[in-house]
PDB file of C-alpha atoms in Angstrom:
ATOM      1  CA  UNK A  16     -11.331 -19.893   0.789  1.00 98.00           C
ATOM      2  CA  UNK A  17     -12.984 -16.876  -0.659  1.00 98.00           C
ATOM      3  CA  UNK A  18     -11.546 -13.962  -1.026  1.00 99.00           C
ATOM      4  CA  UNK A  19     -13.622 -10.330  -2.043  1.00 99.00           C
ATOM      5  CA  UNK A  20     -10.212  -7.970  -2.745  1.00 98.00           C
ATOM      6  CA  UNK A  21     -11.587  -4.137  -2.445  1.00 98.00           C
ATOM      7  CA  UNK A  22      -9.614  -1.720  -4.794  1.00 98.00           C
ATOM      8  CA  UNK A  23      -8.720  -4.264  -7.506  1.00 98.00           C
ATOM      9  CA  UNK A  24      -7.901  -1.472 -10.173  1.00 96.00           C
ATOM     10  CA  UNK A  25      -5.763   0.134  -7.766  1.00 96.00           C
ATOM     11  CA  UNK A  26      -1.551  -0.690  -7.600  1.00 96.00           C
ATOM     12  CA  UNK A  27      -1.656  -3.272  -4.203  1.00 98.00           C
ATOM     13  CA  UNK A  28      -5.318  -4.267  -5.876  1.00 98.00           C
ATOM     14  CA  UNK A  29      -3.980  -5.633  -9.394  1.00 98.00           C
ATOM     15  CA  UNK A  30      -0.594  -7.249  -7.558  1.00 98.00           C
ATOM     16  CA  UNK A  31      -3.269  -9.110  -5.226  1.00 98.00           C
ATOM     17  CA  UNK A  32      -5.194 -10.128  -8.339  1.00 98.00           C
ATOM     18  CA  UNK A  33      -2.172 -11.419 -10.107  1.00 98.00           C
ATOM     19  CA  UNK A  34      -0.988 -13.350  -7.412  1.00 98.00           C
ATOM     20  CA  UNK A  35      -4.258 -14.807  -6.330  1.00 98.00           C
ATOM     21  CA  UNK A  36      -4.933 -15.921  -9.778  1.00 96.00           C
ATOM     22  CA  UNK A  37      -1.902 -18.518  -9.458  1.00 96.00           C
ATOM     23  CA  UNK A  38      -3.966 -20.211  -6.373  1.00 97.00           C
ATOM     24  CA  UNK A  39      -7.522 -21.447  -8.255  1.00 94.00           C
ATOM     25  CA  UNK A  40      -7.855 -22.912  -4.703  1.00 97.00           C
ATOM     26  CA  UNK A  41      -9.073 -19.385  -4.378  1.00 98.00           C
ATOM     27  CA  UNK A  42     -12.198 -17.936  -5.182  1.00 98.00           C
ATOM     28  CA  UNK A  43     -11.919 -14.721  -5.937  1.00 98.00           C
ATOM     29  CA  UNK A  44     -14.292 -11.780  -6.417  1.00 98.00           C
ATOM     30  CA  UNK A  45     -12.477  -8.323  -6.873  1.00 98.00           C
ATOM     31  CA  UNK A  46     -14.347  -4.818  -6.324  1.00 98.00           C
ATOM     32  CA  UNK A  47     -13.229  -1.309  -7.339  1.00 98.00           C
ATOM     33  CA  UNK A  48     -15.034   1.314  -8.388  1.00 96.00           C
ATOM     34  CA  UNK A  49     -16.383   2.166 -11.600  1.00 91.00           C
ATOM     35  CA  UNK A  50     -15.425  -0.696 -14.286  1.00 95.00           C
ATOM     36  CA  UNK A  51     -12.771  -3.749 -14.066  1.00 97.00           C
ATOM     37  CA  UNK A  52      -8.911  -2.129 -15.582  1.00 96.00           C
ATOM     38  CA  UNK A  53      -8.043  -6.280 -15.959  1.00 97.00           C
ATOM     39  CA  UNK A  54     -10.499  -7.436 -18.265  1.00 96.00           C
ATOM     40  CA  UNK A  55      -8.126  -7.872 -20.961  1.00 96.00           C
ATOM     41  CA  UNK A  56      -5.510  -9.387 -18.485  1.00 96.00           C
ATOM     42  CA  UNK A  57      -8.056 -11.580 -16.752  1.00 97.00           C
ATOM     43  CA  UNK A  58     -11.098 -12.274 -18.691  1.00 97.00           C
ATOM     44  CA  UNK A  59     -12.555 -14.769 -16.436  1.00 96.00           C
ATOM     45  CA  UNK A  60     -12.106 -12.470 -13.466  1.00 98.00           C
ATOM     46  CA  UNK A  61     -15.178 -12.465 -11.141  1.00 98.00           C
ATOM     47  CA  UNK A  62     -15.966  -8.256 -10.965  1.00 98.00           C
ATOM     48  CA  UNK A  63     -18.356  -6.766  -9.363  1.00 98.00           C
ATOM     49  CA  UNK A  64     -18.819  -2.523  -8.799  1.00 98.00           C
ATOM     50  CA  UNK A  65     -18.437  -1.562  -5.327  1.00 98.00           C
ATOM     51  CA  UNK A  66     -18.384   1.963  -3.976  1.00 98.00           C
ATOM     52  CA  UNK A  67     -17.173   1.019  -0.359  1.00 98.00           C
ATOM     53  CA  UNK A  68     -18.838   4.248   0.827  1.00 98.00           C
ATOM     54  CA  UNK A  69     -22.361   2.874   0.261  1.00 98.00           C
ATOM     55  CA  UNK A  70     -22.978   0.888   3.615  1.00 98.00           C
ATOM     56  CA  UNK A  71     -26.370  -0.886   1.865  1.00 98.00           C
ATOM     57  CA  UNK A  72     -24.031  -2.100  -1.332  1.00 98.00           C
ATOM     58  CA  UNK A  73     -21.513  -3.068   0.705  1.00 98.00           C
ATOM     59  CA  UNK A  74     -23.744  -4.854   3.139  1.00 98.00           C
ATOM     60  CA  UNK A  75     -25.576  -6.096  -0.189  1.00 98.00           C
ATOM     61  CA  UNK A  76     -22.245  -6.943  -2.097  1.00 98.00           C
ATOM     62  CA  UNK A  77     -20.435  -9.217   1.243  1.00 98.00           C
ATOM     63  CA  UNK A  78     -24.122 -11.116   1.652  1.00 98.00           C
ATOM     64  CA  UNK A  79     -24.588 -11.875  -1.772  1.00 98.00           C
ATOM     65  CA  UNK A  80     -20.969 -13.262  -2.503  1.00 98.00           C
ATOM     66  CA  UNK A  81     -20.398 -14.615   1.017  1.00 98.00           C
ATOM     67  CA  UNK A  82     -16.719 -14.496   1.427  1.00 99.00           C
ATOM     68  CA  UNK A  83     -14.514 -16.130   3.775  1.00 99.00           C
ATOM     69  CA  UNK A  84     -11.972 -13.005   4.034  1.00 99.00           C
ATOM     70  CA  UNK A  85     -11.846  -9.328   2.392  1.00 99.00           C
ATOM     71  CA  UNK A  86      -8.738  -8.117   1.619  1.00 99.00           C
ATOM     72  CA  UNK A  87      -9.706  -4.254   2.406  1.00 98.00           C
ATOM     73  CA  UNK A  88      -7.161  -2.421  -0.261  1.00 98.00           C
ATOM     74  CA  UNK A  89      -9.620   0.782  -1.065  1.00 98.00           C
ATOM     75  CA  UNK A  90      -8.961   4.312   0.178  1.00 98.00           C
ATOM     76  CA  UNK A  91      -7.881   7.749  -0.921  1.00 98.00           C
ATOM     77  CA  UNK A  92      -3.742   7.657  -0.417  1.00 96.00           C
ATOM     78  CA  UNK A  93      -2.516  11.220  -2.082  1.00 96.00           C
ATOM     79  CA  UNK A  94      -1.444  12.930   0.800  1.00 97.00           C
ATOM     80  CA  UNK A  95      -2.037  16.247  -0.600  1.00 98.00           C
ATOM     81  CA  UNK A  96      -5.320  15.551  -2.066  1.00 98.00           C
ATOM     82  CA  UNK A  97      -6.446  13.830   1.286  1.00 98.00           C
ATOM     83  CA  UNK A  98      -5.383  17.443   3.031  1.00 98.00           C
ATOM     84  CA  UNK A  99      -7.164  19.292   0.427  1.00 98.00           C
ATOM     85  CA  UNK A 100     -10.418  17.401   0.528  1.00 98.00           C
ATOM     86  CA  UNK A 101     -10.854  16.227   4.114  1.00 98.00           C
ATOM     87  CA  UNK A 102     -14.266  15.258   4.038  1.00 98.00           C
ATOM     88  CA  UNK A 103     -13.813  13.033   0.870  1.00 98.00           C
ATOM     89  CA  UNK A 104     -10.539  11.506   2.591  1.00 98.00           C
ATOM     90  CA  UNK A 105     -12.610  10.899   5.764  1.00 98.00           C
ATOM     91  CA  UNK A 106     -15.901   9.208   3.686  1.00 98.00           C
ATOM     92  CA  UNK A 107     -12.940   7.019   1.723  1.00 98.00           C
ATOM     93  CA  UNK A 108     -10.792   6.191   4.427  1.00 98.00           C
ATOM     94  CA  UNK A 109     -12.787   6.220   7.803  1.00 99.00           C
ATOM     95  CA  UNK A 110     -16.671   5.781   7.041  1.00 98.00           C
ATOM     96  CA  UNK A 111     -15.796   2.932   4.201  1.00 98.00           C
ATOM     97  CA  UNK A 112     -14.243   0.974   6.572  1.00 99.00           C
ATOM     98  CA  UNK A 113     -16.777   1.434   9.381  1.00 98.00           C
ATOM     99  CA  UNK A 114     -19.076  -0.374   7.404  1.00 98.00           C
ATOM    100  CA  UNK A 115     -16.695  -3.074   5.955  1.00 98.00           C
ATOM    101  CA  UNK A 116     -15.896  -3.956   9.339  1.00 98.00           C
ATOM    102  CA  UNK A 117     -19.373  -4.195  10.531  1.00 98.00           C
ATOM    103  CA  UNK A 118     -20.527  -6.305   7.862  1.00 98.00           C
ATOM    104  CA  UNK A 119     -17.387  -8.307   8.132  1.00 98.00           C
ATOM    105  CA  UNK A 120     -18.007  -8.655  12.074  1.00 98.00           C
ATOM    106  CA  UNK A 121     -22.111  -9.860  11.122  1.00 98.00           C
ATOM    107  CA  UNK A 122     -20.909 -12.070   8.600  1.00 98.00           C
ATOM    108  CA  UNK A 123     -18.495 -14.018  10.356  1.00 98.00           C
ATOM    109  CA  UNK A 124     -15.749 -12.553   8.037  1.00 99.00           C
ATOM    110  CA  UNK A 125     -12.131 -11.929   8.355  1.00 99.00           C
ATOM    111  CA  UNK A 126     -11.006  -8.884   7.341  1.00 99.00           C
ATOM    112  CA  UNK A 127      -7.247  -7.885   6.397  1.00 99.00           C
ATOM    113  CA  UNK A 128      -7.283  -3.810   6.270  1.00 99.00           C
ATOM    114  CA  UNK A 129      -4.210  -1.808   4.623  1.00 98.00           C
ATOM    115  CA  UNK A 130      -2.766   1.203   6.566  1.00 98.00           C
ATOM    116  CA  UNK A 131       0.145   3.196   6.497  1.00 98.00           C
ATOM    117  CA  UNK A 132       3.359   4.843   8.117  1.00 98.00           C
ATOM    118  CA  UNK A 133       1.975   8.293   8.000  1.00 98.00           C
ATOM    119  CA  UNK A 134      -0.140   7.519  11.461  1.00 98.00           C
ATOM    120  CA  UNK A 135       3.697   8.081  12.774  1.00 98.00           C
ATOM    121  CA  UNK A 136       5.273  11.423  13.593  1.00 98.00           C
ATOM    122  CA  UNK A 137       8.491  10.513  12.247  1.00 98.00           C
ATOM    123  CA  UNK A 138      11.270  11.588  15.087  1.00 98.00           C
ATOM    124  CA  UNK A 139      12.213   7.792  15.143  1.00 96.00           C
ATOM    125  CA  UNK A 140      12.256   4.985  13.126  1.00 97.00           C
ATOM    126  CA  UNK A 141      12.162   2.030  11.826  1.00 98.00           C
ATOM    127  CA  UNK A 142       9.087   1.302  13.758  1.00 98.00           C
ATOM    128  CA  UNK A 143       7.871  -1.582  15.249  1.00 98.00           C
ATOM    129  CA  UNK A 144       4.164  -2.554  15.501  1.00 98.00           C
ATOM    130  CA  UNK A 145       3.905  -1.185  19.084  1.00 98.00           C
ATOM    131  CA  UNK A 146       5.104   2.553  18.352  1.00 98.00           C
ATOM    132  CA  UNK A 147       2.753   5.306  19.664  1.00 98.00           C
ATOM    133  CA  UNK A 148       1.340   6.479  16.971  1.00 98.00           C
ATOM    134  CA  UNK A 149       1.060  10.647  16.229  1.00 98.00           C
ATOM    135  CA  UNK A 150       0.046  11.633  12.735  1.00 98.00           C
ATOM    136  CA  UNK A 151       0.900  15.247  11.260  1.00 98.00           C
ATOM    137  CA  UNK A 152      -1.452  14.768   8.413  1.00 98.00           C
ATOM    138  CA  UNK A 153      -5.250  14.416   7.908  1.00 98.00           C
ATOM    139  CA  UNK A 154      -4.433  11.262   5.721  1.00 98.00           C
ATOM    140  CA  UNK A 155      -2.217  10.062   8.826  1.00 98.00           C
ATOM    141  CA  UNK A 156      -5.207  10.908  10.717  1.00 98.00           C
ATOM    142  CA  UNK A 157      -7.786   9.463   8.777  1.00 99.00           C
ATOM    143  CA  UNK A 158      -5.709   6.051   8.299  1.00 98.00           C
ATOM    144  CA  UNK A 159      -5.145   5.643  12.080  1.00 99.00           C
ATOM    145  CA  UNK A 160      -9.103   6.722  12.722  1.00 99.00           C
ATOM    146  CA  UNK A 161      -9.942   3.259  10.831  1.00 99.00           C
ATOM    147  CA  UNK A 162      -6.960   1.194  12.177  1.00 99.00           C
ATOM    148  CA  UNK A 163      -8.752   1.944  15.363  1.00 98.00           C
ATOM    149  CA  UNK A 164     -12.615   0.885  13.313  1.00 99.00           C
ATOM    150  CA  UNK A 165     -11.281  -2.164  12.817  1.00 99.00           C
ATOM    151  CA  UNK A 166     -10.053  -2.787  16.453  1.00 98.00           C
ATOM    152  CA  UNK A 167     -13.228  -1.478  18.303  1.00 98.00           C
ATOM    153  CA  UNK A 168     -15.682  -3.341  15.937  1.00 98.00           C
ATOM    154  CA  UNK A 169     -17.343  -6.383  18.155  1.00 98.00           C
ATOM    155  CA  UNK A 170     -16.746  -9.837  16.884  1.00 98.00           C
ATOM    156  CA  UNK A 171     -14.547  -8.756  14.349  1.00 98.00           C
ATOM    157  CA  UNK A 172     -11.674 -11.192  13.225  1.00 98.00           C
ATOM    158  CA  UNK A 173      -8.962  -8.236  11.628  1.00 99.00           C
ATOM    159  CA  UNK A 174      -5.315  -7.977  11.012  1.00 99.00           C
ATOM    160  CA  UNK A 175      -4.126  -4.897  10.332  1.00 99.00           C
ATOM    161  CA  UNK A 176      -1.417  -4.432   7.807  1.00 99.00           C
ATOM    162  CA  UNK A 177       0.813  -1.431   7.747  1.00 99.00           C
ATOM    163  CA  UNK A 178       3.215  -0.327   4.920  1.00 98.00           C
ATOM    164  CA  UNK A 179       5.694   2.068   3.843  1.00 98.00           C
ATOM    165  CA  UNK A 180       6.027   3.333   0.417  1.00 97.00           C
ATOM    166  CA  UNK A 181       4.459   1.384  -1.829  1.00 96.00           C
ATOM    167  CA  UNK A 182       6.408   1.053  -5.290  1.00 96.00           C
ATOM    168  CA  UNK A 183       5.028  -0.664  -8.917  1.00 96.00           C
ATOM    169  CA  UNK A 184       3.982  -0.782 -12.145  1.00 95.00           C
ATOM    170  CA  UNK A 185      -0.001   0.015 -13.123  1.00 94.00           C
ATOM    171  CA  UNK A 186      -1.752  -1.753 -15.790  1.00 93.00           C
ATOM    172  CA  UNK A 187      -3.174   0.287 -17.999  1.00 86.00           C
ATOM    173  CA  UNK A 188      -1.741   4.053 -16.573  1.00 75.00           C
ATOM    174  CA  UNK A 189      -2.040   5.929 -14.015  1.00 73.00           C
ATOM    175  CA  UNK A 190       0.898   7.406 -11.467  1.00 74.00           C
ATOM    176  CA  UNK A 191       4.252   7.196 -11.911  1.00 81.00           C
ATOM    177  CA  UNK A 192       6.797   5.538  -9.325  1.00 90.00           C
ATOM    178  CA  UNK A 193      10.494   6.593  -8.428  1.00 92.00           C
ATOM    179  CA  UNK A 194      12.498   3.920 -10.150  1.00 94.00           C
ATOM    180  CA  UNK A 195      10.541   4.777 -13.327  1.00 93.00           C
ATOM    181  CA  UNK A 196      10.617   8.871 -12.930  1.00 95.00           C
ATOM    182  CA  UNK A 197      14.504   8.644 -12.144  1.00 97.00           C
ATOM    183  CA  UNK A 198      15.123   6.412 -14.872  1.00 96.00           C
ATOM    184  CA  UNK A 199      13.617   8.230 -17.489  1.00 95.00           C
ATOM    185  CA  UNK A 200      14.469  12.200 -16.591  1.00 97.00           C
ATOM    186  CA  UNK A 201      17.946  10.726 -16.317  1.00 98.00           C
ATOM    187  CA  UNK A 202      17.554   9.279 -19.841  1.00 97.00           C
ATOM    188  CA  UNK A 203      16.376  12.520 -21.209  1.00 98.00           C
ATOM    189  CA  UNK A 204      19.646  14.132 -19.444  1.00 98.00           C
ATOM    190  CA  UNK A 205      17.225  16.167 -16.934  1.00 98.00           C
ATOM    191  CA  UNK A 206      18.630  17.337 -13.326  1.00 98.00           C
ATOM    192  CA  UNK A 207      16.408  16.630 -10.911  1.00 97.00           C
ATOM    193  CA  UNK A 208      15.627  17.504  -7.301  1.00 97.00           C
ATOM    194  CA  UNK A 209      15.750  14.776  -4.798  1.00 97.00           C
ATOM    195  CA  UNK A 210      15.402  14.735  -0.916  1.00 97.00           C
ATOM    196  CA  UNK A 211      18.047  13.422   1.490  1.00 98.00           C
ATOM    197  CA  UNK A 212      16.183  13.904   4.700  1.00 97.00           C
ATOM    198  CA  UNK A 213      13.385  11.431   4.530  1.00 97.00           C
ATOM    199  CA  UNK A 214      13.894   7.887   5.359  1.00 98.00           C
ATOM    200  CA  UNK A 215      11.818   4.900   4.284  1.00 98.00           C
ATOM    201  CA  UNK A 216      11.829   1.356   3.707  1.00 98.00           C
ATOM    202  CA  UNK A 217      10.567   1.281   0.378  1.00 98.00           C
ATOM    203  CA  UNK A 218       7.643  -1.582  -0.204  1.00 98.00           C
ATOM    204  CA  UNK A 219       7.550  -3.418  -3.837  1.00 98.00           C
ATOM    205  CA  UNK A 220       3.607  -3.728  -4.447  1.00 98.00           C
ATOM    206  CA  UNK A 221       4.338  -7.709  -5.420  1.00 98.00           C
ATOM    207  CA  UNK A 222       5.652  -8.176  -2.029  1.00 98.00           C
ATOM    208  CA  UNK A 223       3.060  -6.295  -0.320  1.00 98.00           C
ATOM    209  CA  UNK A 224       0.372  -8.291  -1.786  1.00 99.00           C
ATOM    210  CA  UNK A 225       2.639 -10.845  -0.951  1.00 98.00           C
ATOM    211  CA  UNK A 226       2.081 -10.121   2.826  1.00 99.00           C
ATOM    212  CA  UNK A 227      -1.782  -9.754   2.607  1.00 99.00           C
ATOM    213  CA  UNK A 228      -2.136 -13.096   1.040  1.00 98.00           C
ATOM    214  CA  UNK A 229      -0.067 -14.442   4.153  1.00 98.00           C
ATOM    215  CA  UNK A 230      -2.555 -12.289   6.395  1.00 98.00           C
ATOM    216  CA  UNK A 231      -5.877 -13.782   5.110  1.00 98.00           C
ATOM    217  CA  UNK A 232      -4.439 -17.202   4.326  1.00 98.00           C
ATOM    218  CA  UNK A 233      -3.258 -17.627   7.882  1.00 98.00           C
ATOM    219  CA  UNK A 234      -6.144 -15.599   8.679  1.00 98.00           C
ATOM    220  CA  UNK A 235      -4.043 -13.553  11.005  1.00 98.00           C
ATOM    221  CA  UNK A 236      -4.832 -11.297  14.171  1.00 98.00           C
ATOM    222  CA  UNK A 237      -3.644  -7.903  15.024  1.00 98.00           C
ATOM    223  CA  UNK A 238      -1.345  -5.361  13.433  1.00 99.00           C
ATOM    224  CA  UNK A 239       1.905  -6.675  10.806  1.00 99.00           C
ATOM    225  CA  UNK A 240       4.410  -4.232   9.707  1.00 99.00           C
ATOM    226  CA  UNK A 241       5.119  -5.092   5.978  1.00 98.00           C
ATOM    227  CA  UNK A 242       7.339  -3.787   3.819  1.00 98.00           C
ATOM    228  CA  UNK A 243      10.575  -3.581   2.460  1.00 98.00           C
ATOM    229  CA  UNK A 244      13.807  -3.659   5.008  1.00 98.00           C
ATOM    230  CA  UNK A 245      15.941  -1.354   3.838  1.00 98.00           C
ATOM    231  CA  UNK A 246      16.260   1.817   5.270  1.00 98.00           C
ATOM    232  CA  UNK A 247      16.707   4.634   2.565  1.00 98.00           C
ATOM    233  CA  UNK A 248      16.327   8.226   1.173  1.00 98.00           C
ATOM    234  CA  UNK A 249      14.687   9.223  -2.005  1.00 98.00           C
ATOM    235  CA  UNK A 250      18.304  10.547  -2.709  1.00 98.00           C
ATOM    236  CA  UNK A 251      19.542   6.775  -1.925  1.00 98.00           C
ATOM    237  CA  UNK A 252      17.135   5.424  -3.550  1.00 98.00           C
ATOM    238  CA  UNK A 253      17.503   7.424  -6.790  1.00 98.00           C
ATOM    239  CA  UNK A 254      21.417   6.312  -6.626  1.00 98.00           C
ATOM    240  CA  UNK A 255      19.944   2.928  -7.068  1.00 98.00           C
ATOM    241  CA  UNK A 256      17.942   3.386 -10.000  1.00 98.00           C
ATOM    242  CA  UNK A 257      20.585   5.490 -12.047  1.00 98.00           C
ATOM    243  CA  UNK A 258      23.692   2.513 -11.010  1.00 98.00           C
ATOM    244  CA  UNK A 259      21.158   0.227 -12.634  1.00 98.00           C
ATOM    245  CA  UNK A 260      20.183   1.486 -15.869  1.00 98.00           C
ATOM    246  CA  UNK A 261      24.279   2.884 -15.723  1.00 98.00           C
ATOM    247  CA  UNK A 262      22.897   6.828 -15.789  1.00 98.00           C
ATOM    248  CA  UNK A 263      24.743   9.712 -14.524  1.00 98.00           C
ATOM    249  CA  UNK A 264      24.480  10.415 -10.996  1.00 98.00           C
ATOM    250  CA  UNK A 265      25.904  13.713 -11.798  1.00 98.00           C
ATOM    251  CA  UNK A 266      22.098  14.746 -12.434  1.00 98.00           C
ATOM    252  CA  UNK A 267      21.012  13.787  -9.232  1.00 98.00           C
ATOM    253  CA  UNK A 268      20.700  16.502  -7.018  1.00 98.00           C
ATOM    254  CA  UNK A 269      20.339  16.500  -3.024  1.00 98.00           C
ATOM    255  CA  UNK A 270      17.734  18.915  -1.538  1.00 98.00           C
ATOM    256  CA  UNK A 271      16.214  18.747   1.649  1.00 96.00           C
ATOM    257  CA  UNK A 272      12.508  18.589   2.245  1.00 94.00           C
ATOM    258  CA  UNK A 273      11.854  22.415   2.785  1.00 94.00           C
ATOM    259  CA  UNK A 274      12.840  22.728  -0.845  1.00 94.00           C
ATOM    260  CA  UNK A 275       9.388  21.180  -1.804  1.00 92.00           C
ATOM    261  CA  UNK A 276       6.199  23.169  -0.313  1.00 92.00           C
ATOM    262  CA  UNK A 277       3.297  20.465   0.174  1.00 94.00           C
ATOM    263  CA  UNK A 278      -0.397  20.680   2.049  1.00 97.00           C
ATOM    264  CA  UNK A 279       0.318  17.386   3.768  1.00 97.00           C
ATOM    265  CA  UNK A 280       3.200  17.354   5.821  1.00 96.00           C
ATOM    266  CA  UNK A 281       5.391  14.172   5.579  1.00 97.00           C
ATOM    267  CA  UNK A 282       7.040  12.358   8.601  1.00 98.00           C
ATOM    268  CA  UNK A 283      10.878  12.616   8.110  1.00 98.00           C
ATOM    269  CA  UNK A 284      12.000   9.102   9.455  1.00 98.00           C
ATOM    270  CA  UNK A 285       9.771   5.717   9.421  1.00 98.00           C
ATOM    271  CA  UNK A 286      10.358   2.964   8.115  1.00 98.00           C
ATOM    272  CA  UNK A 287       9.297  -0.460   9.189  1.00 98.00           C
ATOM    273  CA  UNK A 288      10.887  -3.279  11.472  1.00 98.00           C
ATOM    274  CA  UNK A 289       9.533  -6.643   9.832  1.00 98.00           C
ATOM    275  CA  UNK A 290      10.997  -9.395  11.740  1.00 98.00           C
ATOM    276  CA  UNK A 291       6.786  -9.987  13.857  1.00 98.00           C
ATOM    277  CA  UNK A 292       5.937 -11.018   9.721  1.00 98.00           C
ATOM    278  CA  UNK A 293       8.849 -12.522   8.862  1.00 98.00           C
ATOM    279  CA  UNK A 294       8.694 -15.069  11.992  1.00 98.00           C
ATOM    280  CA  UNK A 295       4.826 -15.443  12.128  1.00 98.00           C
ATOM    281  CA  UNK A 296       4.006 -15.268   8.239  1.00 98.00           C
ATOM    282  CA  UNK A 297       6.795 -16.174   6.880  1.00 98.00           C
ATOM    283  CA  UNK A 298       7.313 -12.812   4.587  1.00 98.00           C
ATOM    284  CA  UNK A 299      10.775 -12.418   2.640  1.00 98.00           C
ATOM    285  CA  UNK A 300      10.871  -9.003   1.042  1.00 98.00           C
ATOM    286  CA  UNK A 301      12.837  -8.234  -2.376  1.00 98.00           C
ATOM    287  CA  UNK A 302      15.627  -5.792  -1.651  1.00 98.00           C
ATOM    288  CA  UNK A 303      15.297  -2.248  -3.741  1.00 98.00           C
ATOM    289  CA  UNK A 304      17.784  -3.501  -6.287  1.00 98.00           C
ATOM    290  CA  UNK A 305      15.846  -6.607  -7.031  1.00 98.00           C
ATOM    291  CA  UNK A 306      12.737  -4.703  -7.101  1.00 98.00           C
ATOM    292  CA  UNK A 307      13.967  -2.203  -9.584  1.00 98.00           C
ATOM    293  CA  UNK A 308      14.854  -5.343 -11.664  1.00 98.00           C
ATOM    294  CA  UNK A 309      11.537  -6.133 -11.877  1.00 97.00           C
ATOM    295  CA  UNK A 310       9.847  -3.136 -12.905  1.00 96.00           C
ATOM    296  CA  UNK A 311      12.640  -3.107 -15.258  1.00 95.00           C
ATOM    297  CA  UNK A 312      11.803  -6.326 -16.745  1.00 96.00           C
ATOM    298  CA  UNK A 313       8.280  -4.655 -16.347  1.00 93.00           C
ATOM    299  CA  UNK A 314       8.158  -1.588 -18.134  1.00 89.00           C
ATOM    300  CA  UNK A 315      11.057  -2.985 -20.760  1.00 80.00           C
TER     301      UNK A 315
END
């Protein structure tokens, strides 16, 4: 098996590097970007630049290295950002993966491509894979565009793997996560604002990379729900974090999501039903608590 992983640098990217670097029954060649974040972590990692809007390099990149699978984790995820710029979030999110998939399909290659809850409207959930999708967002929009790339491409072998907030720690910087913002404004004593009205099943990156391995290793068809499977708010989640670290609750206070105005407008209720991944792939999620363990062991 070969494996070419796009978005290494990024949060699912690194966790997928990690993890495939336990299997040297893998070949490996990871993409991003600009240059490799995981030198120093992984010297012998196999890099190569890839801007996955460039249909010759990627055409050039996937014929040169000849891999059995990509692992498609690329694309432009601020919400806010993506509403802001819509023709960058388009190019990034739809255009890239038009010509992944059609290399993929010429090549003979599987590909495993990320998406996300935000193609839902969020009046019900937890989800299932077969939920009628309705996006209020132009990243919704943009992510469901390529979910439906990857189906209509002829001859392409795909699964399509769909997650809820995603949760981690970053080598070497970059964005902040909610068990690590709670835990430290608590720290410094700081009230902060969090929302009761939005429901998620919050995804530990591990576990999600976790999932894709599954995906390409069984080489898997169609569309996975993975994530975490517990149902919870920001607010509950936030709980959580402060009974962990034994911080004062008291600072914790419940808004609703009007409180906060934001470009992109967020579905109120998703969240994911896993059981199609846990019975075909075998996937066994970390609940929150154990994840915040980690990062805590993580961060130190």
């Amino acid at each position: 098996m070969k494996i070419l992983l796009t978005g290494s640098n990024g949060l699912l990217g690194q966790k997928l590097v990690g993890l495939l670097h336990q299997h040297p029954e893998v070949a490996l060649v990871a993409t991003a970007r600009g240059t490799n974040r995981l030198a120093d972590l992984y010297p012998d990692l196999h890099f190569v630049p890839l801007d996955v809007t460039d249909a010759a390099r990627v055409w050039q990149v996937l014929a040169q290295q000849q891999p059995t699978h990509v692992i498609h984790t690329a694309a432009m995820t601020q919400v806010d950002d993506c509403e802001l710029n819509q023709d960058a979030c388009w190019m990034q999110n739809v255009t890239a993966v038009e010509h992944l998939a059609a290399a993929c399909a010429d090549l003979g290659i599987h590909l495993t491509h990320l998406s996300t809850d935000f193609i839902f409207n969020g009046k019900e959930g937890p989800l299932a894979e077969d939920a009628a999708p309705d996006p209020l967002s132009h990243y919704g929009a943009s992510k469901l565009a390529a979910e439906r790339v990857v189906q209509a491409t002829p001859g392409l072998r795909w699964a399509i793997a769909r997650t809820v907030l995603v949760y981690g720690t970053l080598h070497g910087g970059g964005r902040s996560n909610i068990v690590l913002w709670v835990r430290d404004s608590l720290r410094k004593g700081q009230k902060i604002k969090i929302v009761t009205d939005q429901w998620r099943t919050p995804t530990l990156a591990e576990d999600l990379a976790e999932g894709c391995w599954l995906l390409a290793r069984q080489s898997a068809q169609g569309i996975y729900h993975i994530s975490g499977y517990e149902l919870l708010t920001p607010f509950g989640m936030a709980e959580q974090v402060a009974d962990f670290f034994g911080l004062d609750k008291a600072l914790l206070e419940p808004v609703d999501s009007t409180t906060f105005t934001q470009p992109g407008r967020r579905p109120l209720r998703t969240g994911f039903i896993i059981e199609k991944a846990e019975r075909e792939l075998g996937y066994q999620p970390r609940s929150f608590r154990e994840g915040i363990a980690l990062l805590a062991h993580q961060m130190g």
